[in-house]
Amino acid sequence: MIRIPFIYNLRSMTVRWSSTLVAVLGIAGVVAVFLATLSMARGFRETMKSSGAEDNALVLRGGATSEIMSFLPLEHARIVGDAAGVAHDVDGNPLMSIEVVMGLPLTRRDTGQKNNVLMRGVSQQALAVHDTIKVIQGRFFKPGLAELVVGKSISTAYKDLHLGGTISFSGQTWTVVGIFDAGGTSAESAIWCDANLLNQAFKRRLDVFQSVTVKLGSPEAFSRFKDTLTSDPRLYVKVERESTYYENQSKGLTTLIKALGFLVAFVMGIGAVFAALNTMYASVSARASEIATLRALGFSGRNVIMSFLLESMSIALLGGILGSFIILPLNGFAASTFSMSTFSQVAFAFMITPDLMVQGLVFALVMGFFGGLFPAVHAARQSIAGTLRGM
Amino acid sequence: MVKIDGSGNDDSLITISSLDKQYQRGTETITVLTGLNLDIGKGEFVAFMGPSGSGKTTLLNLIGGLDKPTSGNIIVDGKEITAMSGKDLAAWRARQVGFVFQMFNLIPVLTAFQNVELPLLLTGLSKKQRRAQVETAMALVGLGDRMMHYPRQLSGGQEQRVAIARAIVTDPTFLLCDEPTGDLDRDSGNEILEIVERLSSEHNKTVLMVTHDPEAAQRARAVLHLDKGILQEAAGGVS
């Protein structure tokens, strides 16, 4: 079907390079914005999803949709630890961390503004339960002491969160004794301390916590564990795999980012399609006699349509490639956002993956198709005799 | 054999009967051709003359399948082209017709070689076969050494020779030349006419040429006059 040589389109594009460039840049801009939002949503989702382990279970109060809305009495937490399926340490103690969370306003280094940072009170066994988390500098906090262990991604982002730094809240001075790495997951955006001490400091009830995370014997042990707890008449709890919990926590925000991203890209895309339309109509009109000549030589209307569609889609593809390259430096760029599930900031990195880039190029080609279709049909429908006469 | 009385016989390459062509301009109907009959035998070289607006180019466009008549029909080599669909007509043009235009109509962004090769892209020929045919056509118009030149690097006469090479490269049944010398100086024009004449006499091509120039028309074996859409034999009759 593509009988008119592509070299004809290529050279025509370079002859009218300035209008070609405008169309290329227009599409590049749209693809860049499109990819930026998609990579943001992707980065956030991956950060949240990998925050949870397959063989960990999170127990909340029944009906709670996030830790912050949950509360669990200590006696219930102990029942959870005794349930079937929970792994034990060498001394026979269940691997569990009884936790409380709250947001603490701290000052950012870059803006000087205060943002909520997630404070997580945990048990001494927390590192055995959250086994992807490693203390990379300093040490773990000692029970009963006002000591903090800070996630790597916020230790540099906030004032006084470096190793040895001190911050004050609730009338106490807390010292940073360790920095931990959580492999870039959302856990790195938290500060850990003794759960009992945190309850004390904020004058909460000492026998009420918010969640229990347990390490299971294996990922397969989850359903047995869940069944045991949900059928226990003494308890009213919600049991989720930790990975599922974090993935669900990210859904609202990723959906919002994506929806906004698509909306912005769609509106900008319409603009870019008009720029492409304009370029192609101008090109068709400037080449009317060439088109009529090609038709006279025997090229069919369909040949002409294919040729001009190919041309506009090539322009769009160039724009798509350019847009992808413009946005590539954003890959791995650290950002943070407010998480609705913990009311605190979560650090994440933009994630530009090959499949997102393919989506960007497909989007560019769609714009190129619609930008070229009407001018191409217009080109093919011109009267040959009329155009040749009018020259 | 060229006849304008509708009495043509089975040997005609082109048979035109009762051809009418009208254009609509707003509410006004403009009649360009009226009840035109014409028979042209194979190998003829016919020149059409007449004042501007007499319908010469319209007639040529109709014979070349670039336009459709209001009524009447045109049969070329046994096929009624006036009944063909746009798609079939395009395919028919590619095989049967070579066009030479007043303004040469070369594609400016393609080299002479690529311009001449264009019609061959619609055939099933291999790249090698196409190259051989382009080289033959370019040699025939005396431009074997200008194949990689772009139209802007050629003189008007050379451009028209490239256009002729493009018209003959597929070995079409007939050539339609619309004022082929109209945009050229006398010397270049003569060169072009010599090539056209040679195509007719040596290669037995059927040539239909529209011209304003009586000297150019003299080279044809038959001259027809069009006036107000009606065909007339030139003084001295048609051969």
XYZ file of C-alpha atoms in Angstrom:
630
model
C 0.000 0.000 0.000
C 2.912 2.326 0.712
C 3.966 2.924 -2.850
C 5.029 6.563 -2.677
C 8.662 6.368 -1.524
C 9.260 7.466 2.053
C 12.240 9.518 0.912
C 9.670 11.878 -0.617
C 8.085 12.471 2.815
C 11.427 12.653 4.552
C 12.802 15.298 2.227
C 9.522 17.229 2.273
C 9.682 17.245 6.073
C 13.213 18.646 6.022
C 12.369 21.239 3.355
C 9.593 22.560 5.624
C 11.740 21.975 8.709
C 10.453 24.862 10.805
C 6.820 23.779 10.771
C 7.910 20.143 11.173
C 9.929 21.201 14.222
C 6.936 22.974 15.795
C 4.861 19.804 15.464
C 7.704 17.616 16.777
C 8.218 19.855 19.818
C 4.478 20.017 20.520
C 4.203 16.246 20.603
C 7.476 15.921 22.559
C 6.064 18.184 25.278
C 2.870 16.190 25.586
C 4.706 12.865 25.710
C 7.080 14.270 28.346
C 4.198 15.342 30.596
C 2.383 12.068 29.977
C 5.480 10.035 30.901
C 6.248 12.203 33.926
C 2.860 11.515 35.503
C 2.909 7.844 34.614
C 6.419 7.426 36.025
C 5.357 9.227 39.175
C 2.400 6.903 39.681
C 4.547 3.892 38.841
C 7.325 4.937 41.216
C 4.896 5.545 44.044
C 3.118 2.226 43.517
C 6.359 0.251 43.393
C 7.653 1.989 46.520
C 4.491 1.152 48.399
C 4.116 -2.361 47.019
C 7.642 -3.414 47.930
C 7.171 -2.000 51.420
C 5.356 -5.146 52.435
C 6.641 -8.721 52.567
C 4.739 -11.752 51.289
C 5.414 -13.725 54.453
C 4.369 -10.954 56.844
C 0.832 -10.399 58.057
C -0.549 -7.148 59.364
C -3.313 -7.245 61.946
C -5.555 -4.217 62.475
C -8.797 -3.706 64.281
C -11.745 -4.985 62.260
C -13.124 -2.337 59.938
C -9.958 -0.194 59.991
C -8.682 0.687 56.518
C -5.293 1.911 57.711
C -3.038 1.708 60.751
C -3.833 5.253 61.794
C -7.514 4.382 62.208
C -6.857 1.184 64.113
C -6.386 0.298 67.772
C -5.512 -3.021 69.384
C -5.362 -3.716 73.138
C -2.155 -5.413 74.286
C -4.035 -8.562 75.343
C -5.370 -8.928 71.779
C -1.878 -8.414 70.414
C -0.666 -11.301 72.595
C -3.429 -13.589 71.241
C -2.267 -12.681 67.741
C 1.295 -13.734 68.647
C 0.066 -17.122 69.810
C -1.890 -17.853 66.632
C -1.076 -20.736 64.279
C 1.322 -19.982 61.439
C 3.477 -17.416 63.244
C 7.258 -17.988 63.072
C 9.302 -18.085 66.272
C 12.847 -17.087 67.170
C 15.454 -19.490 68.633
C 14.130 -18.840 72.142
C 10.601 -19.765 71.127
C 9.225 -16.203 71.183
C 6.784 -15.330 68.387
C 8.288 -13.033 65.697
C 5.976 -10.064 66.073
C 6.160 -6.312 66.319
C 3.454 -4.445 68.194
C 3.350 -0.983 66.695
C 1.937 2.528 67.002
C 2.154 5.253 64.370
C 1.787 9.016 64.410
C 2.811 12.001 62.346
C 5.472 14.322 63.706
C 6.018 17.760 62.120
C 9.710 18.199 61.263
C 11.603 20.824 59.276
C 12.739 20.021 55.744
C 16.283 21.040 54.868
C 15.446 22.256 51.331
C 12.337 24.356 51.925
C 12.622 25.050 55.649
C 8.961 24.108 55.946
C 7.465 21.633 58.342
C 6.111 18.346 57.025
C 4.665 15.426 58.889
C 7.087 12.520 59.190
C 5.844 9.087 60.174
C 6.912 8.066 63.681
C 6.596 4.335 64.140
C 6.880 2.849 67.623
C 7.977 -0.775 67.257
C 8.959 -3.759 69.380
C 12.547 -4.909 69.914
C 11.919 -7.726 67.446
C 10.966 -5.327 64.642
C 14.142 -6.005 62.634
C 13.480 -9.756 62.674
C 9.913 -9.190 61.457
C 10.708 -6.475 58.894
C 13.685 -8.463 57.699
C 14.388 -6.388 54.564
C 15.288 -3.469 56.817
C 18.966 -3.182 57.776
C 20.635 -0.742 60.105
C 23.439 0.644 57.953
C 24.881 3.213 60.351
C 24.938 3.247 64.137
C 22.778 0.741 65.987
C 19.180 -0.169 66.865
C 17.477 1.742 69.724
C 17.572 0.355 73.233
C 14.214 -0.332 74.951
C 13.086 2.400 77.323
C 15.555 5.010 75.973
C 14.615 8.109 73.956
C 16.485 6.896 70.902
C 15.551 7.006 67.248
C 16.475 4.949 64.198
C 15.842 6.957 61.021
C 15.048 5.803 57.482
C 17.805 6.599 54.972
C 15.660 8.671 52.619
C 14.538 11.140 55.278
C 17.754 11.279 57.316
C 19.249 13.730 54.840
C 15.993 15.439 53.860
C 15.118 16.767 57.321
C 17.050 18.813 59.830
C 18.766 17.045 62.717
C 17.915 13.532 61.529
C 21.549 12.630 60.810
C 23.331 10.100 62.986
C 23.929 11.697 66.394
C 21.380 14.450 65.755
C 18.782 15.313 68.366
C 15.169 16.435 68.127
C 12.758 17.413 70.868
C 9.129 16.565 71.230
C 6.735 15.925 74.108
C 9.194 17.519 76.492
C 11.922 15.007 75.768
C 15.112 15.113 73.716
C 15.528 12.156 71.352
C 18.850 11.137 69.854
C 19.340 9.533 66.431
C 21.373 6.390 67.133
C 20.984 4.597 63.834
C 20.113 4.935 60.129
C 18.307 2.133 58.362
C 17.954 1.098 54.739
C 14.692 -0.377 53.504
C 15.648 -0.829 49.849
C 13.958 2.400 48.739
C 10.518 1.374 50.002
C 8.120 3.638 51.877
C 9.447 2.277 55.188
C 12.509 4.430 54.596
C 10.332 7.485 55.108
C 9.761 6.628 58.767
C 11.454 7.082 62.122
C 11.474 4.123 64.473
C 11.497 4.208 68.246
C 10.289 2.186 71.226
C 6.509 1.723 70.961
C 5.929 1.855 74.709
C 7.967 5.034 75.028
C 6.091 6.664 72.161
C 2.756 5.904 73.848
C 4.137 7.374 77.052
C 5.513 10.478 75.381
C 2.203 11.301 73.759
C 0.260 10.366 76.865
C -1.621 7.605 75.145
C -2.942 4.545 76.919
C 0.013 2.278 77.556
C -1.897 -0.939 76.878
C -3.330 0.049 73.500
C -1.432 -0.168 70.231
C -2.461 0.190 66.595
C -1.187 -2.798 64.688
C 0.673 -6.041 64.987
C 2.956 -7.300 62.259
C 3.970 -10.945 62.445
C 6.470 -12.988 60.481
C 4.797 -16.160 59.183
C 6.444 -19.573 58.922
C 5.976 -19.275 55.159
C 3.854 -17.194 52.764
C 1.475 -20.207 52.521
C 0.805 -20.053 56.265
C -1.181 -16.850 55.780
C -4.640 -18.344 55.286
C -4.310 -20.597 58.336
C -3.179 -17.616 60.408
C -5.999 -15.464 59.145
C -8.628 -18.148 59.729
C -7.424 -18.707 63.291
C -7.728 -15.032 64.172
C -10.959 -14.222 62.397
C -12.718 -17.203 63.937
C -11.535 -16.337 67.478
C -14.581 -14.943 69.369
C -12.349 -12.824 71.630
C -11.040 -10.788 68.711
C -12.454 -8.357 66.184
C -9.548 -7.939 63.768
C -8.700 -7.461 60.126
C -5.844 -9.600 58.803
C -4.002 -8.734 55.617
C -0.848 -9.830 53.935
C 1.586 -6.930 54.450
C 2.324 -6.631 50.685
C -1.403 -6.446 49.889
C -1.957 -3.838 52.578
C 0.712 -1.479 51.179
C -0.382 -1.995 47.606
C -3.947 -1.097 48.560
C -2.703 1.934 50.468
C -1.108 3.215 47.243
C -4.162 2.660 45.057
C -6.021 5.861 45.858
C -3.082 8.099 45.175
C -1.804 6.286 42.073
C -5.304 6.350 40.605
C -5.536 10.075 41.329
C -2.106 10.812 39.832
C -2.908 8.725 36.772
C -6.345 10.291 36.280
C -4.907 13.795 36.537
C -2.011 12.806 34.297
C -4.302 11.388 31.633
C -6.540 14.446 31.811
C -3.630 16.867 31.399
C -2.067 14.728 28.664
C -5.429 14.463 26.879
C -5.995 18.221 26.877
C -2.404 18.895 25.819
C -2.731 16.073 23.287
C -5.656 17.853 21.631
C -3.435 20.928 21.332
C -0.639 18.876 19.819
C -3.045 17.202 17.379
C -4.111 20.656 16.205
C -0.470 21.659 15.771
C 0.099 18.491 13.742
C -3.113 19.152 11.758
C -1.930 22.653 11.008
C 1.488 21.432 9.884
C -0.011 18.727 7.710
C -2.709 20.945 6.165
C -0.060 23.540 5.330
C 2.107 20.809 3.903
C -0.731 19.344 1.818
C -1.686 22.753 0.513
C 1.921 23.623 -0.388
C 2.281 20.292 -2.158
C -1.096 20.259 -3.929
C 0.495 20.188 -7.381
C 2.936 17.438 -6.358
C 0.024 15.350 -5.062
C -1.945 15.935 -8.272
C 1.120 14.941 -10.300
C 1.567 11.735 -8.279
C -2.126 10.949 -8.793
C -1.780 11.614 -12.531
C 1.164 9.207 -12.651
C -1.159 6.516 -11.326
C -0.756 6.596 -7.547
C -4.155 5.956 -6.006
C -5.958 8.059 -3.426
C -5.163 5.375 -0.878
C -1.438 5.606 -1.733
C -1.607 9.343 -1.046
C -3.459 8.860 2.257
C -0.935 6.245 3.413
C 1.952 8.477 2.434
C 0.696 11.501 4.364
C -0.334 9.409 7.364
C 3.122 7.895 7.388
C 4.578 11.383 7.288
C 2.525 12.733 10.186
C 3.123 9.596 12.228
C 6.861 9.889 11.583
C 6.762 13.466 12.850
C 4.843 12.236 15.896
C 7.263 9.369 16.478
C 10.173 11.818 16.391
C 8.308 13.929 18.949
C 7.620 10.853 21.062
C 11.273 9.818 21.066
C 12.362 13.361 21.888
C 9.797 13.579 24.706
C 11.011 10.293 26.164
C 14.607 11.497 26.129
C 13.680 14.839 27.674
C 12.038 13.032 30.568
C 14.625 10.284 31.003
C 16.778 12.236 33.508
C 13.729 12.203 35.778
C 14.169 8.438 36.189
C 15.202 7.794 39.787
C 14.545 11.429 40.712
C 13.539 11.424 44.349
C 10.280 13.024 45.321
C 7.958 12.792 48.220
C 4.249 12.936 48.646
C 1.706 12.982 51.384
C 0.320 9.566 52.127
C -3.328 9.578 53.150
C -2.897 6.292 55.011
C -0.357 7.567 57.523
C -0.834 11.341 57.240
C 2.861 11.710 56.633
C 5.341 12.133 53.794
C 6.454 9.160 51.727
C 9.612 9.435 49.673
C 9.641 7.690 46.318
C 11.516 7.858 43.047
C 10.108 8.519 39.563
C 10.246 5.291 37.656
C 10.511 5.368 33.857
C 10.346 1.806 32.611
C 10.557 0.558 29.006
C 6.846 -0.276 29.008
C 5.988 3.306 30.032
C 8.181 4.624 27.207
C 6.367 2.334 24.766
C 3.078 3.761 26.073
C 4.442 7.261 25.440
C 5.411 6.377 21.866
C 2.033 4.762 21.204
C 0.357 7.912 22.514
C 2.544 9.988 20.151
C 1.595 7.754 17.208
C -2.099 8.119 18.050
C -1.682 11.905 18.012
C 0.194 11.655 14.718
C -2.549 9.499 13.224
C -5.331 11.928 14.101
C -3.191 14.912 13.149
C -2.553 13.404 9.729
C -5.810 11.657 8.883
C -7.923 14.615 7.773
C -5.171 16.388 5.821
C -4.311 13.058 4.155
C -7.919 12.420 3.123
C -8.148 16.030 1.964
C -5.005 15.515 -0.138
C -6.404 12.386 -1.731
C -9.753 14.005 -2.534
C -8.404 17.025 -4.376
C -9.477 17.168 -8.006
C -6.451 16.200 -10.089
C -7.482 18.147 -13.170
C -8.563 21.149 -11.104
C -5.300 21.276 -9.177
C -3.131 20.852 -12.259
C -5.082 23.587 -14.047
C -4.799 25.919 -11.070
C -1.025 25.816 -11.014
C -6.215 7.623 -38.849
C -7.812 10.606 -37.139
C -11.542 11.245 -37.575
C -13.873 13.721 -35.948
C -17.182 12.701 -37.514
C -17.886 9.704 -35.284
C -17.370 7.261 -38.123
C -14.363 5.538 -36.635
C -13.649 1.891 -37.129
C -12.424 -0.997 -35.013
C -8.776 -0.038 -35.498
C -9.102 3.094 -33.387
C -6.914 3.271 -30.308
C -9.034 6.047 -28.871
C -12.736 6.390 -29.594
C -14.643 9.349 -28.195
C -18.357 9.684 -28.769
C -20.853 12.433 -27.929
C -18.585 13.857 -25.265
C -19.974 16.728 -23.172
C -18.190 18.473 -20.360
C -19.709 21.178 -18.227
C -18.419 22.866 -15.101
C -20.491 24.403 -12.387
C -19.213 27.716 -11.124
C -21.601 28.888 -8.434
C -25.000 28.975 -10.119
C -23.484 29.314 -13.554
C -22.968 26.301 -15.821
C -19.981 26.570 -18.107
C -20.004 24.344 -21.155
C -16.498 23.371 -22.196
C -17.031 20.535 -24.667
C -20.158 19.788 -26.700
C -21.017 16.565 -28.515
C -17.416 15.840 -29.323
C -16.556 12.808 -31.474
C -13.007 11.718 -32.138
C -11.213 8.602 -33.336
C -7.454 8.298 -33.171
C -5.547 5.339 -34.590
C -2.507 3.754 -33.045
C 0.815 5.531 -33.659
C -0.773 8.892 -34.525
C 0.764 12.215 -33.548
C -2.090 14.681 -33.127
C -1.813 18.336 -32.155
C -4.749 20.226 -30.650
C -4.832 23.972 -31.157
C -7.267 26.646 -30.247
C -7.688 29.800 -28.195
C -7.438 29.794 -24.433
C -10.527 28.347 -22.801
C -11.470 26.370 -25.884
C -11.332 23.074 -23.973
C -8.012 21.635 -25.215
C -6.626 20.802 -21.776
C -10.020 19.582 -20.598
C -10.146 17.172 -23.539
C -6.629 15.960 -22.790
C -7.489 15.465 -19.102
C -10.582 13.462 -20.047
C -8.629 11.231 -22.410
C -5.994 10.759 -19.721
C -8.569 9.766 -17.138
C -7.831 12.737 -14.863
C -11.379 14.025 -15.133
C -14.827 12.628 -15.863
C -17.130 13.846 -18.657
C -20.643 15.102 -17.988
C -21.885 12.666 -20.656
C -20.542 10.590 -23.517
C -17.842 8.007 -23.404
C -14.198 7.391 -24.127
C -12.908 3.993 -25.140
C -9.168 3.411 -25.153
C -7.761 0.176 -26.513
C -11.162 -1.492 -26.066
C -11.710 -0.296 -22.508
C -14.331 2.266 -21.620
C -12.413 4.488 -19.223
C -15.403 6.720 -18.540
C -17.047 3.787 -16.740
C -14.071 3.019 -14.504
C -13.897 3.692 -10.756
C -11.327 6.146 -9.430
C -9.130 3.319 -8.208
C -9.243 1.422 -11.506
C -8.623 4.621 -13.375
C -5.482 5.297 -11.325
C -4.187 1.810 -12.107
C -5.082 2.300 -15.774
C -3.219 5.637 -15.930
C -0.146 4.017 -14.425
C -0.032 1.398 -17.196
C -1.363 3.218 -20.245
C -0.676 6.959 -20.074
C 2.446 9.087 -20.037
C 1.860 12.717 -19.062
C 4.044 15.679 -20.017
C 2.960 18.985 -18.451
C 3.723 22.571 -19.349
C 5.314 23.241 -15.930
C 7.197 19.879 -16.002
C 5.705 18.919 -12.605
C 8.785 17.184 -11.318
C 8.878 16.487 -7.586
C 11.431 19.042 -6.368
C 12.684 16.985 -3.400
C 13.507 13.953 -5.544
C 16.463 13.530 -7.912
C 15.948 13.144 -11.665
C 16.463 9.402 -11.234
C 13.892 9.165 -8.426
C 11.398 11.255 -10.405
C 11.668 8.985 -13.409
C 11.498 5.900 -11.199
C 8.175 6.983 -9.606
C 5.773 5.367 -12.112
C 7.801 2.135 -11.954
C 7.099 1.863 -8.223
C 3.551 0.932 -9.203
C 4.799 -2.041 -11.207
C 6.105 -5.302 -9.837
C 9.604 -4.666 -11.176
C 12.680 -5.358 -9.063
C 15.026 -2.566 -8.071
C 17.542 -3.741 -10.647
C 14.937 -3.847 -13.423
C 13.699 -0.391 -12.435
C 17.230 0.997 -12.553
C 17.752 -0.459 -16.038
C 14.511 1.104 -17.311
C 15.228 4.492 -15.776
C 18.679 4.493 -17.356
C 17.234 3.608 -20.761
C 14.626 6.382 -20.538
C 17.173 8.945 -19.350
C 19.558 7.983 -22.165
C 16.727 8.359 -24.670
C 16.218 12.002 -23.643
C 19.984 12.579 -23.533
C 20.317 13.030 -19.773
C 22.170 9.864 -18.814
C 24.697 12.016 -16.965
C 22.199 14.066 -14.938
C 20.445 11.320 -13.018
C 21.505 12.421 -9.542
C 20.633 16.072 -10.122
C 17.682 17.676 -8.406
C 15.189 19.588 -10.572
C 16.500 22.942 -9.285
C 19.946 22.005 -10.616
C 18.590 21.528 -14.156
C 17.603 24.009 -16.858
C 13.950 24.237 -17.931
C 14.671 22.213 -21.073
C 16.447 19.545 -19.057
C 13.581 19.414 -16.571
C 11.123 18.827 -19.388
C 13.357 16.067 -20.778
C 13.308 14.394 -17.362
C 9.513 14.728 -17.391
C 9.431 13.030 -20.809
C 11.664 10.241 -19.485
C 9.194 9.820 -16.612
C 6.306 9.699 -19.103
C 7.833 6.984 -21.249
C 9.615 4.874 -18.628
C 6.698 2.456 -18.234
C 6.306 2.181 -22.015
C 2.714 3.494 -21.950
C 0.192 3.117 -24.765
C 0.104 6.837 -25.478
C 1.580 10.171 -24.440
C -0.416 13.254 -23.490
C 1.588 16.456 -23.771
C -0.034 19.638 -22.484
C 1.843 22.631 -23.902
C 5.181 20.850 -23.461
C 7.117 23.832 -24.826
C 4.928 26.545 -23.315
C 7.374 27.391 -20.577
C 10.567 27.052 -22.611
C 12.672 29.237 -24.895
C 12.655 28.462 -28.613
C 15.820 26.315 -28.640
C 14.856 24.220 -25.639
C 11.341 23.918 -27.042
C 12.700 22.592 -30.313
C 14.790 20.010 -28.483
C 11.684 18.801 -26.663
C 9.646 18.672 -29.882
C 12.386 16.682 -31.574
C 12.286 14.115 -28.791
C 8.486 13.910 -28.984
C 8.635 13.579 -32.762
C 11.227 10.829 -32.475
C 9.066 8.953 -29.954
C 6.274 9.055 -32.490
C 8.238 8.208 -35.628
C 10.907 5.849 -34.306
C 9.129 4.259 -31.361
C 5.644 4.366 -32.859
C 4.173 6.050 -29.760
C 0.728 7.579 -30.054
C 1.100 11.230 -29.078
C -1.623 13.776 -28.305
C -0.271 17.275 -27.850
C -1.977 20.527 -26.896
C -0.153 23.604 -28.105
C -0.558 27.285 -28.851
C 2.463 27.303 -31.076
C 1.781 26.744 -34.805
C 5.408 25.688 -35.350
C 5.070 23.008 -32.729
C 1.771 21.883 -34.251
C 3.444 21.494 -37.633
C 5.480 18.636 -36.298
C 2.304 16.618 -35.728
C 0.826 14.429 -38.442
C -2.648 15.758 -37.734
C -3.774 19.107 -36.360
C -7.210 19.642 -34.854
C -8.746 22.930 -33.810
C -10.977 23.339 -30.830
C -13.156 26.368 -30.634
C -15.849 26.875 -28.011
C -15.843 23.183 -27.266
C -16.310 22.038 -30.827
C -13.670 20.152 -32.747
C -12.725 21.267 -36.247
C -10.284 20.038 -38.771
C -7.419 22.393 -39.435
C -7.075 23.921 -42.857
C -5.747 21.191 -45.086
C -7.712 18.511 -43.265
C -6.485 15.753 -41.058
C -4.354 12.947 -42.279
